[in-house]
Tab-separated table of C-alpha atoms in Angstrom:
chain	number	residue	atom	x	y	z
A	63	MET	CA	117.315	-74.270	-128.481
A	64	CYS	CA	113.952	-72.854	-127.367
A	65	GLN	CA	112.060	-75.338	-125.219
A	66	THR	CA	108.388	-76.015	-125.779
A	67	ILE	CA	105.906	-75.514	-122.965
A	68	LEU	CA	105.724	-79.238	-122.213
A	69	GLN	CA	109.500	-79.555	-122.254
A	70	ARG	CA	109.653	-76.769	-119.698
A	71	VAL	CA	107.016	-78.510	-117.562
A	72	ALA	CA	109.049	-81.711	-117.776
A	73	ALA	CA	112.098	-79.753	-116.636
A	74	GLY	CA	110.201	-78.660	-113.522
A	75	ASP	CA	109.628	-75.059	-114.602
A	76	ALA	CA	106.619	-73.984	-112.555
A	77	SER	CA	105.984	-70.950	-114.783
A	78	ALA	CA	105.391	-73.345	-117.673
A	79	VAL	CA	102.253	-74.596	-115.916
A	80	ASP	CA	100.591	-71.208	-116.314
A	81	ALA	CA	101.754	-71.061	-119.916
A	82	CYS	CA	100.293	-74.528	-120.549
A	83	LEU	CA	96.953	-73.616	-119.013
A	84	ALA	CA	96.842	-70.370	-120.985
A	85	GLN	CA	97.725	-72.074	-124.256
A	86	TYR	CA	95.793	-75.337	-123.943
A	87	GLY	CA	93.296	-74.918	-121.126
A	88	ALA	CA	90.445	-73.988	-123.445
A	89	LEU	CA	91.272	-76.893	-125.770
A	90	VAL	CA	91.192	-79.430	-122.923
A	91	TRP	CA	88.010	-77.876	-121.536
A	92	SER	CA	86.356	-78.033	-124.957
A	93	LEU	CA	87.366	-81.670	-125.436
A	94	ALA	CA	85.994	-82.587	-122.019
A	95	ARG	CA	82.711	-80.781	-122.631
A	96	ARG	CA	82.379	-82.453	-125.992
A	97	HIS	CA	82.677	-85.937	-124.497
A	98	CYS	CA	81.217	-85.573	-121.023
A	99	GLY	CA	77.524	-85.502	-120.252
A	100	ASN	CA	77.540	-82.605	-117.820
A	101	HIS	CA	79.557	-79.746	-116.367
A	102	VAL	CA	80.611	-81.546	-113.188
A	103	ASP	CA	81.875	-84.569	-115.109
A	104	ALA	CA	83.725	-82.282	-117.495
A	105	GLU	CA	85.497	-80.504	-114.624
A	106	ASP	CA	86.575	-83.798	-113.063
A	107	ALA	CA	87.704	-85.061	-116.460
A	108	VAL	CA	89.772	-81.933	-117.062
A	109	GLN	CA	91.450	-82.303	-113.673
A	110	GLU	CA	92.308	-85.954	-114.366
A	111	ALA	CA	93.517	-85.065	-117.853
A	112	PHE	CA	95.885	-82.347	-116.688
A	113	ILE	CA	97.393	-84.596	-114.032
A	114	SER	CA	98.130	-87.040	-116.849
A	115	ILE	CA	99.542	-84.194	-118.947
A	116	TRP	CA	101.896	-83.042	-116.158
A	117	GLN	CA	103.046	-86.629	-115.652
A	118	ALA	CA	103.443	-87.354	-119.365
A	119	ALA	CA	105.157	-84.077	-120.291
A	120	LYS	CA	108.595	-85.702	-120.342
A	121	ARG	CA	107.379	-88.071	-123.081
A	122	PHE	CA	106.516	-85.254	-125.478
A	123	ASP	CA	108.596	-85.581	-128.638
A	124	PRO	CA	108.263	-82.619	-131.034
A	125	ASP	CA	109.506	-84.819	-133.885
A	126	LYS	CA	106.363	-86.923	-133.610
A	127	GLY	CA	103.836	-84.118	-133.606
A	128	SER	CA	102.689	-80.837	-132.146
A	129	GLU	CA	101.966	-80.133	-128.500
A	130	ALA	CA	98.272	-79.719	-129.336
A	131	THR	CA	98.249	-83.232	-130.828
A	132	PHE	CA	100.100	-84.699	-127.830
A	133	ILE	CA	97.784	-83.014	-125.343
A	134	THR	CA	94.683	-84.039	-127.303
A	135	MET	CA	96.006	-87.609	-127.321
A	136	ILE	CA	96.468	-87.636	-123.536
A	137	VAL	CA	93.057	-86.076	-122.955
A	138	ARG	CA	91.325	-88.512	-125.305
A	139	ARG	CA	92.876	-91.467	-123.469
A	140	ARG	CA	91.639	-90.210	-120.132
A	141	LEU	CA	88.169	-89.479	-121.498
A	142	ILE	CA	87.859	-92.911	-123.131
A	143	ASP	CA	89.038	-94.660	-119.947
A	144	ARG	CA	86.660	-92.574	-117.884
A	145	LEU	CA	83.680	-93.379	-120.077
A	146	ARG	CA	84.485	-97.100	-120.073
A	147	LYS	CA	84.827	-97.182	-116.275
A	148	GLN	CA	81.621	-95.279	-115.787
A	149	GLY	CA	79.856	-97.523	-118.290
A	150	ARG	CA	78.104	-94.437	-119.558
A	151	GLN	CA	77.915	-92.925	-122.930
A	152	PRO	CA	78.154	-89.182	-123.611
A	153	ASP	CA	74.868	-87.340	-123.588
A	154	THR	CA	74.565	-86.293	-127.205
A	155	THR	CA	72.041	-83.591	-126.348
A	156	ALA	CA	74.958	-81.715	-124.815
A	157	LEU	CA	76.575	-81.766	-128.229
A	158	GLU	CA	73.506	-80.264	-129.841
A	159	ASN	CA	73.875	-77.249	-127.592
A	160	GLN	CA	77.568	-76.862	-128.290
A	161	PRO	CA	78.269	-76.426	-131.953
A	162	VAL	CA	81.644	-77.852	-132.747
A	163	SER	CA	82.626	-74.952	-134.886
A	164	ASP	CA	81.171	-71.469	-134.839
A	165	GLU	CA	83.656	-69.172	-136.450
A	166	ASN	CA	81.797	-66.025	-135.495
A	167	HIS	CA	81.928	-66.657	-131.762
A	168	THR	CA	84.664	-69.125	-130.968
A	169	ARG	CA	88.368	-69.337	-131.262
A	170	GLN	CA	89.506	-72.275	-133.270
A	171	VAL	CA	92.486	-74.400	-132.510
A	172	GLU	CA	95.217	-73.208	-134.802
A	173	ILE	CA	95.277	-75.761	-137.587
A	174	SER	CA	98.825	-76.916	-138.059
A	175	GLU	CA	99.940	-78.437	-141.318
A	176	GLU	CA	99.874	-81.917	-139.749
A	177	VAL	CA	96.205	-81.498	-138.858
A	178	ALA	CA	95.383	-79.889	-142.213
A	179	ALA	CA	96.873	-82.940	-143.936
A	180	VAL	CA	94.621	-85.211	-141.876
A	181	ARG	CA	91.599	-83.139	-142.854
A	182	ARG	CA	92.454	-83.454	-146.544
A	183	ARG	CA	92.998	-87.192	-146.326
A	184	MET	CA	89.860	-87.810	-144.270
A	185	ALA	CA	87.888	-86.384	-147.162
A	186	GLU	CA	89.364	-89.151	-149.350
A	187	LEU	CA	88.209	-92.029	-147.163
A	188	LYS	CA	85.270	-94.170	-148.173
A	189	PRO	CA	82.070	-92.464	-146.939
A	190	ASP	CA	81.178	-95.232	-144.457
A	191	GLU	CA	84.700	-95.317	-143.019
A	192	ARG	CA	84.758	-91.527	-142.674
A	193	ARG	CA	81.338	-91.451	-141.021
A	194	VAL	CA	82.265	-94.161	-138.520
A	195	LEU	CA	85.470	-92.327	-137.614
A	196	GLU	CA	83.616	-89.023	-137.232
A	197	LEU	CA	81.084	-90.596	-134.883
A	198	ALA	CA	83.772	-92.403	-132.901
A	199	ILE	CA	86.168	-89.506	-132.597
A	200	SER	CA	84.231	-86.283	-132.448
A	201	GLU	CA	81.087	-87.646	-130.804
A	202	GLY	CA	82.731	-90.297	-128.634
A	203	MET	CA	80.253	-92.976	-129.627
A	204	SER	CA	80.875	-96.607	-128.785
A	205	GLN	CA	80.838	-99.255	-131.513
A	206	SER	CA	77.321	-100.338	-130.560
A	207	GLU	CA	76.041	-96.773	-130.567
A	208	ILE	CA	77.514	-96.216	-134.011
A	209	ALA	CA	75.908	-99.439	-135.216
A	210	GLU	CA	72.546	-98.199	-133.971
A	211	ALA	CA	72.991	-94.705	-135.427
A	212	THR	CA	74.084	-95.932	-138.857
A	213	SER	CA	72.124	-99.194	-139.039
A	214	LEU	CA	75.389	-100.986	-139.832
A	215	PRO	CA	76.157	-104.367	-138.272
A	216	LEU	CA	78.472	-104.148	-135.272
A	217	GLY	CA	81.186	-106.139	-137.025
A	218	THR	CA	81.060	-103.778	-139.991
A	219	VAL	CA	81.434	-100.768	-137.696
A	220	LYS	CA	84.506	-102.330	-136.135
A	221	THR	CA	86.002	-103.070	-139.550
A	222	HIS	CA	85.275	-99.581	-140.931
A	223	ALA	CA	86.817	-97.952	-137.867
A	224	ARG	CA	89.982	-100.018	-138.052
A	225	ARG	CA	90.374	-99.867	-141.815
A	226	GLY	CA	89.616	-96.156	-141.916
A	227	LEU	CA	92.227	-95.282	-139.326
A	228	LEU	CA	94.826	-97.593	-140.830
A	229	ARG	CA	94.129	-96.278	-144.332
A	230	LEU	CA	94.513	-92.745	-143.051
A	231	ARG	CA	97.841	-93.660	-141.501
A	232	THR	CA	99.042	-95.133	-144.784
A	233	MET	CA	97.945	-92.056	-146.769
A	234	LEU	CA	99.630	-89.715	-144.304
A	235	GLY	CA	102.757	-91.831	-144.452
A	236	GLU	CA	102.765	-91.188	-148.198
A	237	ASP	CA	102.448	-87.454	-147.513
A	238	SER	CA	105.501	-87.589	-145.232
A	239	ALA	CA	107.497	-89.485	-147.856
A	240	ASP	CA	106.538	-86.930	-150.527
A	241	ARG	CA	107.642	-84.060	-148.271
A	242	LEU	CA	110.934	-85.833	-147.640
A	243	THR	CA	111.457	-86.324	-151.401
A	244	GLU	CA	110.676	-82.657	-152.074
A	245	ALA	CA	113.037	-81.541	-149.327
A	246	LYS	CA	115.878	-83.604	-150.810
A	247	SER	CA	115.340	-82.496	-154.447
B	182	MET	CA	99.296	-116.225	-147.879
B	183	SER	CA	100.560	-113.943	-145.096
B	184	SER	CA	102.961	-115.201	-142.483
B	185	PRO	CA	101.964	-115.648	-138.820
B	186	TRP	CA	104.212	-112.729	-137.911
B	187	LEU	CA	102.461	-110.486	-140.442
B	188	ARG	CA	99.035	-111.582	-139.244
B	189	ALA	CA	100.102	-110.858	-135.674
B	190	GLU	CA	101.320	-107.404	-136.704
B	191	ARG	CA	97.983	-106.669	-138.393
B	192	HIS	CA	96.137	-107.763	-135.274
B	193	LEU	CA	98.445	-105.551	-133.199
B	194	HIS	CA	97.606	-102.551	-135.391
B	195	ASP	CA	93.896	-103.398	-135.166
B	196	LEU	CA	94.082	-103.419	-131.370
B	197	LEU	CA	95.981	-100.126	-131.337
B	198	ALA	CA	93.274	-98.633	-133.566
B	199	ASP	CA	90.544	-99.995	-131.266
B	200	ARG	CA	92.319	-98.565	-128.229
B	201	ALA	CA	92.651	-95.146	-129.850
B	202	LEU	CA	88.992	-95.003	-130.840
B	203	PHE	CA	87.063	-96.923	-128.217
B	204	GLY	CA	89.386	-98.232	-125.538
B	205	LEU	CA	90.035	-101.911	-124.851
B	206	THR	CA	88.467	-104.514	-122.615
B	207	ASP	CA	90.760	-106.189	-120.080
B	208	GLY	CA	91.047	-109.195	-122.373
B	209	GLU	CA	91.960	-107.071	-125.386
B	210	ALA	CA	94.494	-105.132	-123.311
B	211	ALA	CA	96.112	-108.413	-122.283
B	212	GLU	CA	96.205	-109.484	-125.952
B	213	LEU	CA	97.873	-106.207	-126.857
B	214	GLU	CA	100.486	-106.620	-124.127
B	215	GLU	CA	101.302	-110.089	-125.414
B	216	LEU	CA	101.630	-108.913	-129.020
B	217	LEU	CA	103.901	-106.074	-127.967
B	218	GLN	CA	106.310	-108.602	-126.492
B	219	SER	CA	106.955	-109.934	-129.991
B	220	HIS	CA	106.871	-106.469	-131.622
B	221	PRO	CA	108.944	-104.365	-129.224
B	222	ASN	CA	109.739	-101.629	-131.748
B	223	THR	CA	106.090	-100.705	-132.240
B	224	ASP	CA	105.255	-97.018	-131.822
B	225	LEU	CA	102.655	-97.460	-129.092
B	226	ASP	CA	101.134	-94.030	-129.553
B	227	MET	CA	100.830	-93.936	-133.330
B	228	MET	CA	97.092	-94.584	-133.517
B	229	ASP	CA	96.342	-92.391	-130.527
B	230	ARG	CA	98.240	-89.505	-132.132
B	231	LEU	CA	96.352	-90.041	-135.361
B	232	ALA	CA	92.992	-90.095	-133.572
B	233	ALA	CA	94.011	-86.881	-131.806
B	234	ARG	CA	94.850	-85.235	-135.132
B	235	CYS	CA	91.493	-86.418	-136.485
B	236	GLU	CA	89.678	-84.844	-133.534
B	237	LEU	CA	91.492	-81.566	-134.162
B	238	ALA	CA	90.826	-81.851	-137.902
B	239	LEU	CA	87.109	-82.378	-137.303
B	240	GLY	CA	87.039	-79.027	-135.617
B	241	ILE	CA	87.030	-78.105	-131.946
B	242	GLY	CA	85.614	-74.702	-131.313
B	243	MET	CA	86.610	-73.164	-128.012
B	244	ARG	CA	83.662	-71.094	-126.842
B	245	ASP	CA	84.754	-70.714	-123.256
B	246	SER	CA	87.992	-70.361	-121.387
B	247	LEU	CA	88.840	-72.707	-118.569
B	248	PRO	CA	86.744	-71.739	-115.510
B	249	ALA	CA	88.879	-69.782	-113.043
B	250	HIS	CA	88.182	-72.061	-110.056
B	251	LEU	CA	89.192	-75.069	-112.158
B	252	GLY	CA	92.426	-73.346	-113.125
B	253	GLU	CA	93.329	-73.011	-109.440
B	254	ARG	CA	92.744	-76.731	-108.850
B	255	LEU	CA	94.920	-77.558	-111.842
B	256	ARG	CA	97.767	-75.347	-110.623
B	257	ALA	CA	97.632	-77.026	-107.202
B	258	ASP	CA	97.773	-80.468	-108.851
B	259	ALA	CA	100.705	-79.370	-111.004
B	260	ARG	CA	102.649	-78.186	-107.935
B	261	GLN	CA	102.203	-81.613	-106.326
B	262	VAL	CA	103.260	-83.471	-109.468
B	263	LEU	CA	106.294	-81.256	-110.027
B	264	GLU	CA	107.341	-81.574	-106.374
B	265	ARG	CA	107.181	-85.363	-106.626
B	266	ASN	CA	108.985	-85.395	-109.990
B	267	PRO	CA	111.454	-82.512	-110.144
B	268	GLY	CA	112.982	-82.012	-113.600
């Protein structure tokens, strides 16, 4: 069976490191730049993230999701920990200069079916829940920053974030069950 | 009325959601550890994976490749990690 890049890294294949950097380096760099306030921070964050990726490679399970999802998960954890330790919030002016999506000039992460399903279901969330999740996830805002940006009470932000993510998980669980039913029929 | 076990499971899922979105304080992390003792079959990464999929779904445009000098640092780190943990 063909091994994935991370499986090869976990097996100690040094050539897989280059493959991983070629395949996911730009993704990790883009995530770091999205959430870090400046270039230097982003470089340090990327270095920390890849160390975590090399160490976590053996935990990658293709049955639970794609490599892009696994790597994004590891990177997000490192970025969140880093921001909490620094006690700083991302400089949102950096985000204004870096459009998230510019199809004419940027490559996009290949949207797998699992991610496409999330996109569809996010559109079905209640508007406040969706907005809170967008601010938390793609802009890296803290709960208090979201409360300030949306004029929602802090407790409400916390509830919307939790309920939104849990509702999404339930809806996606239904999608998986439907696919399983279709596969069997 | 929900059972204590069910309430604990809901609180566990809430903490996993908080961790995936915002991170946890030391106190919350300790709470999570304690809840995991009584729910050992919990998929620890489920909310983090979902948040990752959400980030990808919200669009991440890749304007620039990894800077070359950074790539060299990453390769050096990888060599050290792989030497310490051969497959």
